[in-house]
GROMACS .gro file of C-alpha atoms in nm:
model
   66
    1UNK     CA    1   6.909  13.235   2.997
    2UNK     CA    2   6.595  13.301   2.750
    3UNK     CA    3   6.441  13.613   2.818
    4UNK     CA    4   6.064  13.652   2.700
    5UNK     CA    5   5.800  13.928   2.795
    6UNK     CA    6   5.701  13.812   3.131
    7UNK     CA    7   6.086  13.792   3.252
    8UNK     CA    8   6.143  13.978   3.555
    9UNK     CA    9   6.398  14.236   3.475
   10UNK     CA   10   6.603  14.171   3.830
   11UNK     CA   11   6.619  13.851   3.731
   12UNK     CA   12   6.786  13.961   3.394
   13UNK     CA   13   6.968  14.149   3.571
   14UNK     CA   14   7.089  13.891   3.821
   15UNK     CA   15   7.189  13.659   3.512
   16UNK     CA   16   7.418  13.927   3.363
   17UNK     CA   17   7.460  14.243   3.536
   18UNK     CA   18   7.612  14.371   3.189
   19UNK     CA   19   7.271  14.342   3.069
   20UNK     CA   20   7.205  14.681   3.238
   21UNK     CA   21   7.285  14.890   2.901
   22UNK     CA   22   6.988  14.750   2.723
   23UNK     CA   23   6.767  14.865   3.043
   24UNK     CA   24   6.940  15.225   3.024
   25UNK     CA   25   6.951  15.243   2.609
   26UNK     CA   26   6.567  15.254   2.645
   27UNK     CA   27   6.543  15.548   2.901
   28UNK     CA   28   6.523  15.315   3.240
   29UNK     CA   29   6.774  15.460   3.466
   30UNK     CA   30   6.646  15.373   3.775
   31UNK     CA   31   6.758  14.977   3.780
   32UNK     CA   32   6.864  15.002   4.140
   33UNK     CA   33   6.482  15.140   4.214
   34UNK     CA   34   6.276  14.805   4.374
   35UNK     CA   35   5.970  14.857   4.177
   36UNK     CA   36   6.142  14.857   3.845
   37UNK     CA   37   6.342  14.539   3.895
   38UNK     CA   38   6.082  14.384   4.020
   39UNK     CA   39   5.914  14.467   3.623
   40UNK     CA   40   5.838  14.232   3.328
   41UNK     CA   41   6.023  14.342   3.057
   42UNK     CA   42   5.670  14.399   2.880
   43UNK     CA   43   5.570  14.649   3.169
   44UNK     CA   44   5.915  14.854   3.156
   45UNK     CA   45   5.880  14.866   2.788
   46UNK     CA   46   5.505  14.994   2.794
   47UNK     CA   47   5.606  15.268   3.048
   48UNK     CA   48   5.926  15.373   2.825
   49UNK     CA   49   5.705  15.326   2.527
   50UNK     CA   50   5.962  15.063   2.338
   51UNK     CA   51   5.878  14.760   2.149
   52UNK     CA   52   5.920  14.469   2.389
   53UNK     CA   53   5.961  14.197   2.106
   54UNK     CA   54   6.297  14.387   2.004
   55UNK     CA   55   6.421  14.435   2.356
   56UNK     CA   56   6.396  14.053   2.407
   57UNK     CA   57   6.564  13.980   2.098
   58UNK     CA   58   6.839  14.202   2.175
   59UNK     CA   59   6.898  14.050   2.594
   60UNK     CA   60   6.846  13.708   2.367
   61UNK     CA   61   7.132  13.788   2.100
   62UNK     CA   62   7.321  13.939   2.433
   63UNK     CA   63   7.273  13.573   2.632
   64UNK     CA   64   7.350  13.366   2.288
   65UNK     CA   65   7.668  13.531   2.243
   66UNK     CA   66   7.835  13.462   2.588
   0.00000   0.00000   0.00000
């Protein structure tokens, strides 16, 4: 999987449920929530005020590796 902005966290998710430590390392905690899966990573990281261009490159480095 490549993971850019506009990917839709379930979807990340969905890929690789271990992905779910990069979501929480950045303050989301509420991954089971609907709304928030249903988020871009761009949107999550705008609420949680993190740089989306390293949050990608880490779920990239994550998918890479396996």
């Amino acid at each position: 999987m490549v993971v850019t902005k506009e990917t839709i966290i379930g979807d990340i998710l969905k890929a690789d449920i271990s992905t779910a430590k990069f979501f929480l390392e950045i303050g989301m905690h509420c991954l089971g929530c609907p709304a928030s899966t249903g988020e871009s990573v761009e949107m999550a990281c705008a609420v949680h005020g993190v740089d989306a261009d390293e949050l990608v490159d880490k779920l990239n480095d994550h998918f890479a590796s396996k």
